[in-house]
């Protein structure tokens, strides 16, 4: 469960977030959408404590996260670009992350699931982008966290892995987790999301279910609905 | 922190940069030893080299490692780990692997030539020490600058400028001010000014080994009092330590306030 | 004992050219003297506490010329002992002559005296007279050997004497400053003296020569003398060779003296603001050959010194190997090794007609393409930084810094501040091997 209250953040003169109030207290999948620079990534990074807010309070599982770090074991995070220390092997990276977060993991299942066994002893620097994204996914899903945040999860994945990823996300939804996804792939939103948050210029421009989105905009699919939101927003 | 350090060190110690850096010292020292076959001469040559190379390489390496591990840093930031441990861990990894390259690259050939038990052992240990300290100081400064600047080119530029400042410009300014103030007693001023620059301080530790005859000439009295006694050595080491601690505290402060 | 002298003879024979004629005369006379003693088999007297003769003074009084007085172990407090006869005095078991800090101890005022094997102790400091352990007063053909002088104002003092040998004595003091201490071996207006294998420690000057000509100083060791290890004033045609000067105020000072030969000496660790291995002042026609200058603040400091030849010397790890002050002309520096000095050369004003060709400089960075052993690029041994340090001594702290290297390099490319004519046109690629 995440509560964001009155969140402000600016980078220099650029006001990215202007008093965002947002809470994710229901299980299910929320797609956080918005054009580039609308503040999606800033919100996600604020939740993770990577960006420090100028103003406002963020609570994760009812705990103010300011100055804390242990709460992060409640969150599984998939970063946008997967670049790792080049000289470590996949197995070493996994060992390292497990060393840092000693909760119970399902990495073995996931490795098999994505077919990564043969890459375990390869150096990360020698892996292709897609394979790295798979490693990235393993790292994200191997912990059983109540909150999952996925930043552009489909980047670089082959079709089979994409299907597996969707399965995986659905499985997690079944377990009653709170899942946040940012993506530019509207098909994914259509397929997975229960709810949509649409950000524009640092404000929440829309929040509601997919159905509500379609109804409000009068469009049949998400892509067009979002495009319409953008037009009316300006 | 030590877990991060362990993996960062583990990563760097296998990088080709570390290898080539360590390999360079190994080859350089071996060829010097092979050519001159005289431990003391090689120690002297390396003393001149260490002041130039260790800070320069540490600066470049520190900036490079920071920028190259940006995404990895983000991965770590999302883990339940304290922020400062991540950066201190990475810094110590860089400084540690640089020092390891230096100590092994220079140490192995000397050990093979039997430096321990020769009269050069003390000078040699001083040489190793200076190289390690300079690596720690300058990788910390580089890390600090990189952390402050998201722009890689700016960060690189500033770090090189910082190196240039301590390696050359500082001494130029010092020489200029010394030659303009000749009518004042300058012994203490020059000494204090030198101690404030880590390269100069290391250089003076080396001068005391190589050029003691000249130092006993003019600046002898104050120098001997300051650096020839146990107290002076303690002060010199303490200031060098401060030169490590200062930038590290800077790293910690910036890391705590920075957005990623 | 007498054979000791004879055994030294070939040694004398090899001494410096200028002195040889005098030496021959001396050898002739002393051989005659010794032979005379042996042939005439003069009397011997014994002095000891329980002997019939228990005082040295009494023995001297009883003795006739050419007699030998043996003095046995014991402490003799007899004040000033005057040797006014042609005698041989030999201490057996190191008898001690104690001056109790009040007087000069032995005064030799007769020719042909042989004085050997005594310990002379406690000569008081005096500011009105130059008291000595042993004084030789206007005498000739003497032999002072194997004595030990401790805690003396002056150790061995020769005045207006000639044709004598000071051999294997040790003069050891505890001098703190120049004013309250005298010289260990002091010569004033002397000719043709051999000072050999003595040890002088802790005095004002180790060996001091003023108006001393045609003399040789050889194989001596000087340490911790507050002024100079060896000091020439107004002395000409002398030679010193094979001596070691360690940690004195300055190793050797040669002042207002001409035609001095300086061969195969060691100058070590003369450290301090005014410390030199060798100080040359107002001298000409000297030769400095085969000496080793190691770890001195300044190896050689030369002032107004002309026509000096510096050759086959080793300058190793000195602060400044060679400092040449104003007014030095027609000096020739060749076949020397400059190794690991902080500064090889500092020349204040270039002077004229000084030559620096054909030396080995360890920081020479040129090459030798034609493999003739001589670098193809001339070497400028005078660094810009050396000039800077002479103007601003404190800048010494910047030695070996990158900035200074850059300065030196740019000066090397186009000399502006350093004298144009201080250049070695034929720098050697290899170290000059010392003569063995």
Short mmCIF file of C-alpha atoms in Angstrom, two decimals, chain B residues 65-224:
data_model
loop_
_atom_site.label_atom_id
_atom_site.label_comp_id
_atom_site.label_asym_id
_atom_site.label_seq_id
_atom_site.Cartn_x
_atom_site.Cartn_y
_atom_site.Cartn_z
CA UNK B 65 33.79 3.93 -12.78
CA UNK B 66 31.19 6.24 -11.32
CA UNK B 67 29.63 7.08 -14.66
CA UNK B 68 29.85 3.55 -15.97
CA UNK B 69 28.09 2.07 -13.00
CA UNK B 70 25.24 4.55 -12.99
CA UNK B 71 22.54 1.99 -13.87
CA UNK B 72 23.99 -0.52 -11.52
CA UNK B 73 23.82 2.16 -8.86
CA UNK B 74 20.15 2.63 -9.63
CA UNK B 75 19.61 -1.09 -9.25
CA UNK B 76 21.27 -0.94 -5.88
CA UNK B 77 19.31 2.13 -4.86
CA UNK B 78 16.10 0.16 -5.26
CA UNK B 79 17.44 -2.51 -2.93
CA UNK B 80 16.98 -2.32 0.80
CA UNK B 81 20.43 -0.82 1.28
CA UNK B 82 21.51 2.45 2.87
CA UNK B 83 22.38 5.06 0.27
CA UNK B 84 25.72 6.07 1.68
CA UNK B 85 26.82 2.46 1.89
CA UNK B 86 26.33 2.14 -1.84
CA UNK B 87 28.60 5.05 -2.68
CA UNK B 88 31.17 4.44 -0.01
CA UNK B 89 31.22 0.82 -1.01
CA UNK B 90 31.77 1.69 -4.64
CA UNK B 91 34.41 4.26 -3.76
CA UNK B 92 36.29 1.85 -1.58
CA UNK B 93 36.04 -0.69 -4.37
CA UNK B 94 37.68 1.71 -6.82
CA UNK B 95 40.33 2.92 -4.40
CA UNK B 96 40.98 -0.63 -3.28
CA UNK B 97 41.39 -2.07 -6.75
CA UNK B 98 43.63 0.83 -7.82
CA UNK B 99 45.76 0.30 -4.76
CA UNK B 100 45.85 -3.41 -5.37
CA UNK B 101 47.04 -2.83 -8.96
CA UNK B 102 49.72 -0.50 -7.71
CA UNK B 103 50.90 -2.65 -4.85
CA UNK B 104 50.96 -5.83 -6.90
CA UNK B 105 52.31 -4.20 -10.08
CA UNK B 106 55.20 -2.61 -8.25
CA UNK B 107 55.47 -4.96 -5.31
CA UNK B 108 55.86 -8.29 -7.10
CA UNK B 109 58.90 -7.33 -9.20
CA UNK B 110 60.57 -5.75 -6.19
CA UNK B 111 59.81 -8.73 -4.03
CA UNK B 112 61.35 -10.94 -6.72
CA UNK B 113 64.44 -8.76 -6.70
CA UNK B 114 64.56 -9.13 -2.93
CA UNK B 115 63.78 -5.62 -1.76
CA UNK B 116 62.81 -6.86 1.66
CA UNK B 117 65.92 -7.22 3.68
CA UNK B 118 67.77 -4.75 1.47
CA UNK B 119 68.56 -1.24 2.73
CA UNK B 120 65.93 0.05 0.30
CA UNK B 121 63.08 -1.65 2.16
CA UNK B 122 62.07 1.50 4.07
CA UNK B 123 62.12 3.67 0.95
CA UNK B 124 60.18 1.05 -0.91
CA UNK B 125 57.49 0.85 1.74
CA UNK B 126 57.25 4.63 1.70
CA UNK B 127 56.81 4.46 -2.06
CA UNK B 128 54.01 1.90 -1.76
CA UNK B 129 52.36 3.90 0.98
CA UNK B 130 52.44 7.14 -1.01
CA UNK B 131 50.95 5.39 -4.05
CA UNK B 132 48.13 3.89 -2.02
CA UNK B 133 47.32 7.15 -0.24
CA UNK B 134 47.33 9.13 -3.49
CA UNK B 135 45.02 6.55 -5.09
CA UNK B 136 42.59 6.86 -2.19
CA UNK B 137 42.70 10.67 -2.17
CA UNK B 138 42.26 11.21 -5.87
CA UNK B 139 39.64 8.56 -6.49
CA UNK B 140 37.66 10.16 -3.64
CA UNK B 141 37.99 13.60 -5.21
CA UNK B 142 36.99 12.17 -8.59
CA UNK B 143 34.00 10.34 -7.11
CA UNK B 144 32.90 13.48 -5.36
CA UNK B 145 33.10 15.52 -8.55
CA UNK B 146 31.29 12.87 -10.59
CA UNK B 147 28.57 12.61 -7.98
CA UNK B 148 28.12 16.37 -8.14
CA UNK B 149 27.90 16.46 -11.92
CA UNK B 150 25.45 14.43 -13.94
CA UNK B 151 27.03 15.63 -17.17
CA UNK B 152 29.83 13.19 -17.92
CA UNK B 153 31.90 15.55 -19.99
CA UNK B 154 31.67 18.27 -17.39
CA UNK B 155 32.46 15.77 -14.66
CA UNK B 156 35.48 14.44 -16.53
CA UNK B 157 36.65 17.95 -17.28
CA UNK B 158 36.34 19.09 -13.70
CA UNK B 159 38.07 16.02 -12.37
CA UNK B 160 41.01 16.46 -14.73
CA UNK B 161 41.08 20.13 -13.81
CA UNK B 162 41.21 19.18 -10.13
CA UNK B 163 44.12 16.88 -10.85
CA UNK B 164 45.85 19.57 -12.88
CA UNK B 165 45.31 22.02 -10.08
CA UNK B 166 46.95 19.84 -7.45
CA UNK B 167 49.63 18.47 -9.74
CA UNK B 168 50.76 21.66 -11.48
CA UNK B 169 48.80 24.86 -10.95
CA UNK B 170 49.02 24.82 -7.17
CA UNK B 171 52.79 24.56 -7.31
CA UNK B 172 52.94 27.29 -9.93
CA UNK B 173 50.94 29.62 -7.72
CA UNK B 174 53.04 28.69 -4.74
CA UNK B 175 56.25 29.39 -6.61
CA UNK B 176 54.85 32.68 -7.85
CA UNK B 177 53.83 33.82 -4.39
CA UNK B 178 57.16 32.69 -2.93
CA UNK B 179 59.11 34.67 -5.49
CA UNK B 180 56.95 37.75 -4.98
CA UNK B 181 57.27 37.68 -1.20
CA UNK B 182 61.02 37.13 -0.94
CA UNK B 183 61.49 39.82 1.69
CA UNK B 184 59.34 37.93 4.21
CA UNK B 185 60.31 34.80 6.12
CA UNK B 186 58.72 32.13 4.01
CA UNK B 187 59.90 28.86 5.46
CA UNK B 188 56.74 28.19 7.44
CA UNK B 189 54.49 29.50 4.69
CA UNK B 190 56.04 27.25 2.10
CA UNK B 191 55.86 24.28 4.42
CA UNK B 192 52.22 24.85 5.34
CA UNK B 193 51.29 25.48 1.72
CA UNK B 194 52.93 22.22 0.70
CA UNK B 195 51.21 20.26 3.41
CA UNK B 196 47.82 21.48 2.20
CA UNK B 197 48.23 19.79 -1.16
CA UNK B 198 48.22 15.99 -0.99
CA UNK B 199 50.60 15.63 -3.92
CA UNK B 200 53.04 18.10 -2.42
CA UNK B 201 52.81 16.43 0.94
CA UNK B 202 53.57 13.05 -0.58
CA UNK B 203 56.35 14.64 -2.57
CA UNK B 204 57.92 16.03 0.57
CA UNK B 205 57.80 12.64 2.23
CA UNK B 206 59.72 11.41 -0.80
CA UNK B 207 62.10 14.37 -0.84
CA UNK B 208 63.03 13.56 2.71
CA UNK B 209 64.21 10.21 1.45
CA UNK B 210 65.94 11.35 -1.75
CA UNK B 211 67.08 14.93 -1.29
CA UNK B 212 67.78 15.16 2.36
CA UNK B 213 71.22 16.63 1.59
CA UNK B 214 69.66 19.56 -0.23
CA UNK B 215 66.87 20.01 2.28
CA UNK B 216 69.42 20.27 5.07
CA UNK B 217 70.78 23.29 3.25
CA UNK B 218 68.26 26.01 3.56
CA UNK B 219 64.87 24.92 4.67
CA UNK B 220 66.61 22.38 6.81
CA UNK B 221 65.93 23.86 10.22
CA UNK B 222 62.16 24.01 10.03
CA UNK B 223 61.91 20.93 7.88
CA UNK B 224 64.03 18.86 10.13
#
